[in-house]
Amino acid sequence: MATRWLMATPSSSPFNASVTFMDKKDSLTVPGRYNEIRHICDFVAEGAAQAGFDEDAIFQVQLACDEACTNIIEHTYEAENAGKIQISWEIGRRTFTIIIEDSGKRFDPGEIPPAPVPPTAVRVGQEEDYDVKVGGLGVYFMRKLMDKVTFHYNEGSGNVLTMEKRLPEK
Amino acid sequence: MSISYQELGNQTWLVSVSGRLDQNQTPDLEARLNTLLEEGHNRILIDLSDVNYINSGGLRCLVTAWRRAKKDGGNVVLTGLKSRVNEVFSMVGFDKVFEVYPSRKLALQSWQEKQ
């Protein structure tokens, strides 16, 4: 079962103490299963819409989260139903931040093979030319679709993935 | 997601997919494509007109089938890519890997002309 809570916390501006800014944030915890990823996508889409992103940008945020959660199930839990995924989003002053946490084994993006560099090199003629590389696409998408992606590992609690996307100009 | 398939004649098969091509749904498509390829049907047209979402797992499934068909002397070609699906293909250059046609008719015409 998924659990979620919604919070709004005041934060003061370092530039003008009279301005009070209400950060919007929300959090969701789901079992690490592929059929929960759609649920996660809907959850982050709701936050991205509140942040003012257009449909294209919301799609990008959803795809980045999909890839991140798929990686968690495949690479850190190495199976479905092996642990939970906690996802939270926060609308800040300039960025929409998504934090995804799991308690699986340490995820080192450096161990993931580099994704193909577009356009993928395909030469027709030799059998080995059809060996298009398909590994590493998930991390590639996350970095391509979000403005900042960082991986961190906490001994004892697990992986923390932070992804940021700049808010649209008003 | 739903998958339907039919023989179009001349050893060409049409596979129509609808819904989301993600990790949850892709195994069904992968199984269907593997069955066709194992039966020696390596000329496959995949219609993605009703696919509104694809992730890296969906791409991996399609490329794996394409690679296998190519090695067997056939091909996997695509039609009906919506703009967002096409955007995902373009991001990793897979729009250059596959032959992508605007319609089933044009895909089949092109296939016949190459024979």
PDB file of N, CA and C in Angstrom, chain A residues 2-85:
ATOM      1  N   ALA A   2       0.440   2.240  -0.732  1.00  0.00           N
ATOM      2  CA  ALA A   2       1.196   3.489  -0.781  1.00  0.00           C
ATOM      3  C   ALA A   2       0.788   4.381   0.384  1.00  0.00           C
ATOM      4  N   THR A   3       1.743   5.101   0.901  1.00  0.00           N
ATOM      5  CA  THR A   3       1.440   6.090   1.932  1.00  0.00           C
ATOM      6  C   THR A   3       1.951   7.432   1.449  1.00  0.00           C
ATOM      7  N   ARG A   4       1.208   8.478   1.779  1.00  0.00           N
ATOM      8  CA  ARG A   4       1.677   9.790   1.343  1.00  0.00           C
ATOM      9  C   ARG A   4       1.235  10.845   2.333  1.00  0.00           C
ATOM     10  N   TRP A   5       1.980  11.911   2.354  1.00  0.00           N
ATOM     11  CA  TRP A   5       1.600  13.037   3.184  1.00  0.00           C
ATOM     12  C   TRP A   5       1.975  14.318   2.464  1.00  0.00           C
ATOM     13  N   LEU A   6       1.246  15.369   2.791  1.00  0.00           N
ATOM     14  CA  LEU A   6       1.450  16.652   2.116  1.00  0.00           C
ATOM     15  C   LEU A   6       1.833  17.691   3.154  1.00  0.00           C
ATOM     16  N   MET A   7       2.845  18.459   2.816  1.00  0.00           N
ATOM     17  CA  MET A   7       3.296  19.477   3.760  1.00  0.00           C
ATOM     18  C   MET A   7       3.494  20.803   3.041  1.00  0.00           C
ATOM     19  N   ALA A   8       3.319  21.855   3.754  1.00  0.00           N
ATOM     20  CA  ALA A   8       3.671  23.188   3.258  1.00  0.00           C
ATOM     21  C   ALA A   8       4.448  23.870   4.360  1.00  0.00           C
ATOM     22  N   THR A   9       5.696  24.206   4.080  1.00  0.00           N
ATOM     23  CA  THR A   9       6.529  24.788   5.116  1.00  0.00           C
ATOM     24  C   THR A   9       6.973  26.177   4.705  1.00  0.00           C
ATOM     25  N   PRO A  10       6.954  27.146   5.648  1.00  0.00           N
ATOM     26  CA  PRO A  10       7.421  28.485   5.306  1.00  0.00           C
ATOM     27  C   PRO A  10       8.941  28.538   5.272  1.00  0.00           C
ATOM     28  N   SER A  11       9.470  29.286   4.347  1.00  0.00           N
ATOM     29  CA  SER A  11      10.914  29.527   4.337  1.00  0.00           C
ATOM     30  C   SER A  11      11.121  31.007   4.087  1.00  0.00           C
ATOM     31  N   SER A  12      12.063  31.579   4.795  1.00  0.00           N
ATOM     32  CA  SER A  12      12.260  33.019   4.670  1.00  0.00           C
ATOM     33  C   SER A  12      13.308  33.330   3.615  1.00  0.00           C
ATOM     34  N   SER A  13      13.155  34.440   2.959  1.00  0.00           N
ATOM     35  CA  SER A  13      14.098  34.839   1.933  1.00  0.00           C
ATOM     36  C   SER A  13      15.350  35.406   2.580  1.00  0.00           C
ATOM     37  N   PRO A  14      16.535  35.027   2.104  1.00  0.00           N
ATOM     38  CA  PRO A  14      17.757  35.619   2.638  1.00  0.00           C
ATOM     39  C   PRO A  14      17.912  37.080   2.212  1.00  0.00           C
ATOM     40  N   PHE A  15      17.128  37.464   1.210  1.00  0.00           N
ATOM     41  CA  PHE A  15      17.270  38.818   0.667  1.00  0.00           C
ATOM     42  C   PHE A  15      16.240  39.792   1.242  1.00  0.00           C
ATOM     43  N   ASN A  16      15.111  39.281   1.626  1.00  0.00           N
ATOM     44  CA  ASN A  16      14.061  40.164   2.138  1.00  0.00           C
ATOM     45  C   ASN A  16      13.294  39.421   3.225  1.00  0.00           C
ATOM     46  N   ALA A  17      13.600  39.766   4.449  1.00  0.00           N
ATOM     47  CA  ALA A  17      13.038  39.033   5.582  1.00  0.00           C
ATOM     48  C   ALA A  17      11.529  39.181   5.671  1.00  0.00           C
ATOM     49  N   SER A  18      10.966  40.179   4.989  1.00  0.00           N
ATOM     50  CA  SER A  18       9.527  40.375   5.080  1.00  0.00           C
ATOM     51  C   SER A  18       8.764  39.433   4.147  1.00  0.00           C
ATOM     52  N   VAL A  19       9.497  38.806   3.209  1.00  0.00           N
ATOM     53  CA  VAL A  19       8.841  37.912   2.266  1.00  0.00           C
ATOM     54  C   VAL A  19       8.805  36.503   2.839  1.00  0.00           C
ATOM     55  N   THR A  20       7.643  35.922   2.848  1.00  0.00           N
ATOM     56  CA  THR A  20       7.526  34.538   3.301  1.00  0.00           C
ATOM     57  C   THR A  20       7.119  33.689   2.115  1.00  0.00           C
ATOM     58  N   PHE A  21       7.873  32.631   1.898  1.00  0.00           N
ATOM     59  CA  PHE A  21       7.624  31.760   0.753  1.00  0.00           C
ATOM     60  C   PHE A  21       7.178  30.403   1.269  1.00  0.00           C
ATOM     61  N   MET A  22       6.093  29.914   0.723  1.00  0.00           N
ATOM     62  CA  MET A  22       5.602  28.606   1.153  1.00  0.00           C
ATOM     63  C   MET A  22       6.080  27.547   0.158  1.00  0.00           C
ATOM     64  N   ASP A  23       7.001  26.723   0.599  1.00  0.00           N
ATOM     65  CA  ASP A  23       7.397  25.594  -0.241  1.00  0.00           C
ATOM     66  C   ASP A  23       6.254  24.593  -0.264  1.00  0.00           C
ATOM     67  N   LYS A  24       5.992  24.068  -1.450  1.00  0.00           N
ATOM     68  CA  LYS A  24       5.014  22.983  -1.549  1.00  0.00           C
ATOM     69  C   LYS A  24       5.797  21.695  -1.646  1.00  0.00           C
ATOM     70  N   LYS A  25       5.396  20.702  -0.921  1.00  0.00           N
ATOM     71  CA  LYS A  25       6.077  19.419  -0.998  1.00  0.00           C
ATOM     72  C   LYS A  25       5.091  18.291  -0.722  1.00  0.00           C
ATOM     73  N   ASP A  26       5.454  17.124  -1.209  1.00  0.00           N
ATOM     74  CA  ASP A  26       4.605  15.963  -0.991  1.00  0.00           C
ATOM     75  C   ASP A  26       5.490  14.722  -1.044  1.00  0.00           C
ATOM     76  N   SER A  27       5.029  13.662  -0.459  1.00  0.00           N
ATOM     77  CA  SER A  27       5.841  12.452  -0.390  1.00  0.00           C
ATOM     78  C   SER A  27       4.972  11.209  -0.541  1.00  0.00           C
ATOM     79  N   LEU A  28       5.576  10.181  -1.077  1.00  0.00           N
ATOM     80  CA  LEU A  28       4.845   8.940  -1.356  1.00  0.00           C
ATOM     81  C   LEU A  28       5.790   7.759  -1.148  1.00  0.00           C
ATOM     82  N   THR A  29       5.299   6.716  -0.527  1.00  0.00           N
ATOM     83  CA  THR A  29       6.102   5.495  -0.378  1.00  0.00           C
ATOM     84  C   THR A  29       5.334   4.326  -0.988  1.00  0.00           C
ATOM     85  N   VAL A  30       6.021   3.594  -1.854  1.00  0.00           N
ATOM     86  CA  VAL A  30       5.367   2.466  -2.534  1.00  0.00           C
ATOM     87  C   VAL A  30       6.286   1.245  -2.486  1.00  0.00           C
ATOM     88  N   PRO A  31       5.726   0.063  -2.632  1.00  0.00           N
ATOM     89  CA  PRO A  31       6.583  -1.129  -2.768  1.00  0.00           C
ATOM     90  C   PRO A  31       7.370  -1.057  -4.080  1.00  0.00           C
ATOM     91  N   GLY A  32       8.544  -1.625  -4.083  1.00  0.00           N
ATOM     92  CA  GLY A  32       9.362  -1.610  -5.296  1.00  0.00           C
ATOM     93  C   GLY A  32       8.875  -2.630  -6.315  1.00  0.00           C
ATOM     94  N   ARG A  33       7.858  -2.212  -7.051  1.00  0.00           N
ATOM     95  CA  ARG A  33       7.283  -3.088  -8.090  1.00  0.00           C
ATOM     96  C   ARG A  33       7.069  -2.272  -9.364  1.00  0.00           C
ATOM     97  N   TYR A  34       7.208  -2.927 -10.504  1.00  0.00           N
ATOM     98  CA  TYR A  34       7.027  -2.203 -11.769  1.00  0.00           C
ATOM     99  C   TYR A  34       5.623  -1.617 -11.900  1.00  0.00           C
ATOM    100  N   ASN A  35       4.625  -2.336 -11.360  1.00  0.00           N
ATOM    101  CA  ASN A  35       3.259  -1.815 -11.534  1.00  0.00           C
ATOM    102  C   ASN A  35       2.965  -0.623 -10.622  1.00  0.00           C
ATOM    103  N   GLU A  36       3.909  -0.247  -9.767  1.00  0.00           N
ATOM    104  CA  GLU A  36       3.752   0.958  -8.952  1.00  0.00           C
ATOM    105  C   GLU A  36       4.333   2.188  -9.649  1.00  0.00           C
ATOM    106  N   ILE A  37       5.108   1.965 -10.713  1.00  0.00           N
ATOM    107  CA  ILE A  37       5.802   3.096 -11.352  1.00  0.00           C
ATOM    108  C   ILE A  37       4.798   4.052 -11.997  1.00  0.00           C
ATOM    109  N   ARG A  38       3.726   3.509 -12.529  1.00  0.00           N
ATOM    110  CA  ARG A  38       2.688   4.384 -13.096  1.00  0.00           C
ATOM    111  C   ARG A  38       2.132   5.316 -12.009  1.00  0.00           C
ATOM    112  N   HIS A  39       1.966   4.749 -10.825  1.00  0.00           N
ATOM    113  CA  HIS A  39       1.477   5.506  -9.678  1.00  0.00           C
ATOM    114  C   HIS A  39       2.463   6.640  -9.338  1.00  0.00           C
ATOM    115  N   ILE A  40       3.754   6.302  -9.364  1.00  0.00           N
ATOM    116  CA  ILE A  40       4.795   7.292  -9.083  1.00  0.00           C
ATOM    117  C   ILE A  40       4.774   8.396 -10.151  1.00  0.00           C
ATOM    118  N   CYS A  41       4.624   7.985 -11.406  1.00  0.00           N
ATOM    119  CA  CYS A  41       4.581   8.968 -12.505  1.00  0.00           C
ATOM    120  C   CYS A  41       3.419   9.943 -12.308  1.00  0.00           C
ATOM    121  N   ASP A  42       2.255   9.419 -11.937  1.00  0.00           N
ATOM    122  CA  ASP A  42       1.093  10.286 -11.707  1.00  0.00           C
ATOM    123  C   ASP A  42       1.349  11.237 -10.538  1.00  0.00           C
ATOM    124  N   PHE A  43       2.025  10.705  -9.516  1.00  0.00           N
ATOM    125  CA  PHE A  43       2.309  11.503  -8.317  1.00  0.00           C
ATOM    126  C   PHE A  43       3.246  12.680  -8.648  1.00  0.00           C
ATOM    127  N   VAL A  44       4.326  12.413  -9.380  1.00  0.00           N
ATOM    128  CA  VAL A  44       5.252  13.509  -9.705  1.00  0.00           C
ATOM    129  C   VAL A  44       4.631  14.460 -10.738  1.00  0.00           C
ATOM    130  N   ALA A  45       3.769  13.921 -11.591  1.00  0.00           N
ATOM    131  CA  ALA A  45       3.104  14.781 -12.580  1.00  0.00           C
ATOM    132  C   ALA A  45       2.226  15.816 -11.873  1.00  0.00           C
ATOM    133  N   GLU A  46       1.599  15.384 -10.799  1.00  0.00           N
ATOM    134  CA  GLU A  46       0.759  16.292 -10.022  1.00  0.00           C
ATOM    135  C   GLU A  46       1.598  17.436  -9.460  1.00  0.00           C
ATOM    136  N   GLY A  47       2.766  17.101  -8.931  1.00  0.00           N
ATOM    137  CA  GLY A  47       3.664  18.129  -8.396  1.00  0.00           C
ATOM    138  C   GLY A  47       4.194  19.037  -9.484  1.00  0.00           C
ATOM    139  N   ALA A  48       4.579  18.422 -10.609  1.00  0.00           N
ATOM    140  CA  ALA A  48       5.134  19.219 -11.714  1.00  0.00           C
ATOM    141  C   ALA A  48       4.083  20.182 -12.265  1.00  0.00           C
ATOM    142  N   ALA A  49       2.828  19.735 -12.294  1.00  0.00           N
ATOM    143  CA  ALA A  49       1.749  20.618 -12.766  1.00  0.00           C
ATOM    144  C   ALA A  49       1.573  21.786 -11.799  1.00  0.00           C
ATOM    145  N   GLN A  50       1.638  21.500 -10.507  1.00  0.00           N
ATOM    146  CA  GLN A  50       1.532  22.578  -9.517  1.00  0.00           C
ATOM    147  C   GLN A  50       2.701  23.552  -9.638  1.00  0.00           C
ATOM    148  N   ALA A  51       3.847  23.038 -10.084  1.00  0.00           N
ATOM    149  CA  ALA A  51       5.029  23.896 -10.256  1.00  0.00           C
ATOM    150  C   ALA A  51       4.917  24.771 -11.503  1.00  0.00           C
ATOM    151  N   GLY A  52       3.950  24.490 -12.341  1.00  0.00           N
ATOM    152  CA  GLY A  52       3.730  25.338 -13.515  1.00  0.00           C
ATOM    153  C   GLY A  52       4.356  24.827 -14.798  1.00  0.00           C
ATOM    154  N   PHE A  53       4.856  23.595 -14.789  1.00  0.00           N
ATOM    155  CA  PHE A  53       5.449  23.051 -16.018  1.00  0.00           C
ATOM    156  C   PHE A  53       4.365  22.753 -17.052  1.00  0.00           C
ATOM    157  N   ASP A  54       4.750  22.865 -18.322  1.00  0.00           N
ATOM    158  CA  ASP A  54       3.807  22.514 -19.381  1.00  0.00           C
ATOM    159  C   ASP A  54       3.796  20.992 -19.584  1.00  0.00           C
ATOM    160  N   GLU A  55       2.942  20.522 -20.476  1.00  0.00           N
ATOM    161  CA  GLU A  55       2.767  19.075 -20.642  1.00  0.00           C
ATOM    162  C   GLU A  55       4.040  18.372 -21.094  1.00  0.00           C
ATOM    163  N   ASP A  56       4.823  19.039 -21.951  1.00  0.00           N
ATOM    164  CA  ASP A  56       6.073  18.419 -22.407  1.00  0.00           C
ATOM    165  C   ASP A  56       7.035  18.225 -21.238  1.00  0.00           C
ATOM    166  N   ALA A  57       7.164  19.253 -20.405  1.00  0.00           N
ATOM    167  CA  ALA A  57       8.083  19.165 -19.267  1.00  0.00           C
ATOM    168  C   ALA A  57       7.582  18.149 -18.236  1.00  0.00           C
ATOM    169  N   ILE A  58       6.273  18.078 -18.062  1.00  0.00           N
ATOM    170  CA  ILE A  58       5.708  17.089 -17.129  1.00  0.00           C
ATOM    171  C   ILE A  58       6.034  15.671 -17.624  1.00  0.00           C
ATOM    172  N   PHE A  59       5.908  15.478 -18.926  1.00  0.00           N
ATOM    173  CA  PHE A  59       6.273  14.184 -19.509  1.00  0.00           C
ATOM    174  C   PHE A  59       7.745  13.863 -19.225  1.00  0.00           C
ATOM    175  N   GLN A  60       8.614  14.868 -19.352  1.00  0.00           N
ATOM    176  CA  GLN A  60      10.045  14.644 -19.104  1.00  0.00           C
ATOM    177  C   GLN A  60      10.302  14.246 -17.651  1.00  0.00           C
ATOM    178  N   VAL A  61       9.613  14.919 -16.726  1.00  0.00           N
ATOM    179  CA  VAL A  61       9.769  14.599 -15.304  1.00  0.00           C
ATOM    180  C   VAL A  61       9.290  13.173 -15.032  1.00  0.00           C
ATOM    181  N   GLN A  62       8.171  12.815 -15.632  1.00  0.00           N
ATOM    182  CA  GLN A  62       7.631  11.456 -15.439  1.00  0.00           C
ATOM    183  C   GLN A  62       8.608  10.400 -15.965  1.00  0.00           C
ATOM    184  N   LEU A  63       9.148  10.645 -17.147  1.00  0.00           N
ATOM    185  CA  LEU A  63      10.059   9.663 -17.737  1.00  0.00           C
ATOM    186  C   LEU A  63      11.324   9.529 -16.883  1.00  0.00           C
ATOM    187  N   ALA A  64      11.844  10.652 -16.395  1.00  0.00           N
ATOM    188  CA  ALA A  64      13.049  10.602 -15.544  1.00  0.00           C
ATOM    189  C   ALA A  64      12.776   9.779 -14.280  1.00  0.00           C
ATOM    190  N   CYS A  65      11.605   9.969 -13.680  1.00  0.00           N
ATOM    191  CA  CYS A  65      11.264   9.217 -12.462  1.00  0.00           C
ATOM    192  C   CYS A  65      11.029   7.743 -12.769  1.00  0.00           C
ATOM    193  N   ASP A  66      10.396   7.477 -13.886  1.00  0.00           N
ATOM    194  CA  ASP A  66      10.180   6.099 -14.328  1.00  0.00           C
ATOM    195  C   ASP A  66      11.529   5.390 -14.435  1.00  0.00           C
ATOM    196  N   GLU A  67      12.483   6.035 -15.123  1.00  0.00           N
ATOM    197  CA  GLU A  67      13.795   5.419 -15.316  1.00  0.00           C
ATOM    198  C   GLU A  67      14.510   5.231 -13.982  1.00  0.00           C
ATOM    199  N   ALA A  68      14.386   6.215 -13.104  1.00  0.00           N
ATOM    200  CA  ALA A  68      15.047   6.119 -11.795  1.00  0.00           C
ATOM    201  C   ALA A  68      14.488   4.939 -10.996  1.00  0.00           C
ATOM    202  N   CYS A  69      13.172   4.807 -10.974  1.00  0.00           N
ATOM    203  CA  CYS A  69      12.555   3.736 -10.184  1.00  0.00           C
ATOM    204  C   CYS A  69      12.780   2.366 -10.819  1.00  0.00           C
ATOM    205  N   THR A  70      12.795   2.328 -12.142  1.00  0.00           N
ATOM    206  CA  THR A  70      13.118   1.076 -12.827  1.00  0.00           C
ATOM    207  C   THR A  70      14.538   0.635 -12.466  1.00  0.00           C
ATOM    208  N   ASN A  71      15.467   1.607 -12.441  1.00  0.00           N
ATOM    209  CA  ASN A  71      16.852   1.301 -12.052  1.00  0.00           C
ATOM    210  C   ASN A  71      16.924   0.763 -10.626  1.00  0.00           C
ATOM    211  N   ILE A  72      16.127   1.345  -9.738  1.00  0.00           N
ATOM    212  CA  ILE A  72      16.136   0.888  -8.337  1.00  0.00           C
ATOM    213  C   ILE A  72      15.728  -0.583  -8.268  1.00  0.00           C
ATOM    214  N   ILE A  73      14.633  -0.918  -8.954  1.00  0.00           N
ATOM    215  CA  ILE A  73      14.157  -2.305  -8.903  1.00  0.00           C
ATOM    216  C   ILE A  73      15.174  -3.239  -9.560  1.00  0.00           C
ATOM    217  N   GLU A  74      15.749  -2.790 -10.698  1.00  0.00           N
ATOM    218  CA  GLU A  74      16.662  -3.664 -11.446  1.00  0.00           C
ATOM    219  C   GLU A  74      18.043  -3.764 -10.810  1.00  0.00           C
ATOM    220  N   HIS A  75      18.567  -2.622 -10.348  1.00  0.00           N
ATOM    221  CA  HIS A  75      19.983  -2.599  -9.955  1.00  0.00           C
ATOM    222  C   HIS A  75      20.236  -2.537  -8.458  1.00  0.00           C
ATOM    223  N   THR A  76      19.357  -1.926  -7.673  1.00  0.00           N
ATOM    224  CA  THR A  76      19.666  -1.868  -6.238  1.00  0.00           C
ATOM    225  C   THR A  76      18.905  -2.948  -5.466  1.00  0.00           C
ATOM    226  N   TYR A  77      17.637  -3.167  -5.798  1.00  0.00           N
ATOM    227  CA  TYR A  77      16.922  -4.289  -5.165  1.00  0.00           C
ATOM    228  C   TYR A  77      17.122  -5.581  -5.949  1.00  0.00           C
ATOM    229  N   GLU A  78      17.402  -5.456  -7.221  1.00  0.00           N
ATOM    230  CA  GLU A  78      17.656  -6.596  -8.121  1.00  0.00           C
ATOM    231  C   GLU A  78      16.470  -7.551  -8.236  1.00  0.00           C
ATOM    232  N   ALA A  79      15.298  -7.061  -7.850  1.00  0.00           N
ATOM    233  CA  ALA A  79      14.075  -7.858  -7.986  1.00  0.00           C
ATOM    234  C   ALA A  79      12.896  -6.995  -7.573  1.00  0.00           C
ATOM    235  N   GLU A  80      11.708  -7.411  -7.966  1.00  0.00           N
ATOM    236  CA  GLU A  80      10.503  -6.730  -7.483  1.00  0.00           C
ATOM    237  C   GLU A  80      10.204  -7.188  -6.050  1.00  0.00           C
ATOM    238  N   ASN A  81       9.492  -6.359  -5.322  1.00  0.00           N
ATOM    239  CA  ASN A  81       9.055  -6.675  -3.948  1.00  0.00           C
ATOM    240  C   ASN A  81      10.208  -6.927  -2.981  1.00  0.00           C
ATOM    241  N   ALA A  82      11.355  -6.331  -3.258  1.00  0.00           N
ATOM    242  CA  ALA A  82      12.515  -6.530  -2.369  1.00  0.00           C
ATOM    243  C   ALA A  82      12.706  -5.347  -1.422  1.00  0.00           C
ATOM    244  N   GLY A  83      11.896  -4.314  -1.536  1.00  0.00           N
ATOM    245  CA  GLY A  83      12.031  -3.151  -0.661  1.00  0.00           C
ATOM    246  C   GLY A  83      11.120  -2.041  -1.127  1.00  0.00           C
ATOM    247  N   LYS A  84      11.114  -0.960  -0.358  1.00  0.00           N
ATOM    248  CA  LYS A  84      10.236   0.160  -0.684  1.00  0.00           C
ATOM    249  C   LYS A  84      10.985   1.249  -1.453  1.00  0.00           C
ATOM    250  N   ILE A  85      10.194   2.068  -2.122  1.00  0.00           N
ATOM    251  CA  ILE A  85      10.724   3.268  -2.786  1.00  0.00           C
ATOM    252  C   ILE A  85       9.984   4.464  -2.191  1.00  0.00           C
TER     253      ILE A  85
END
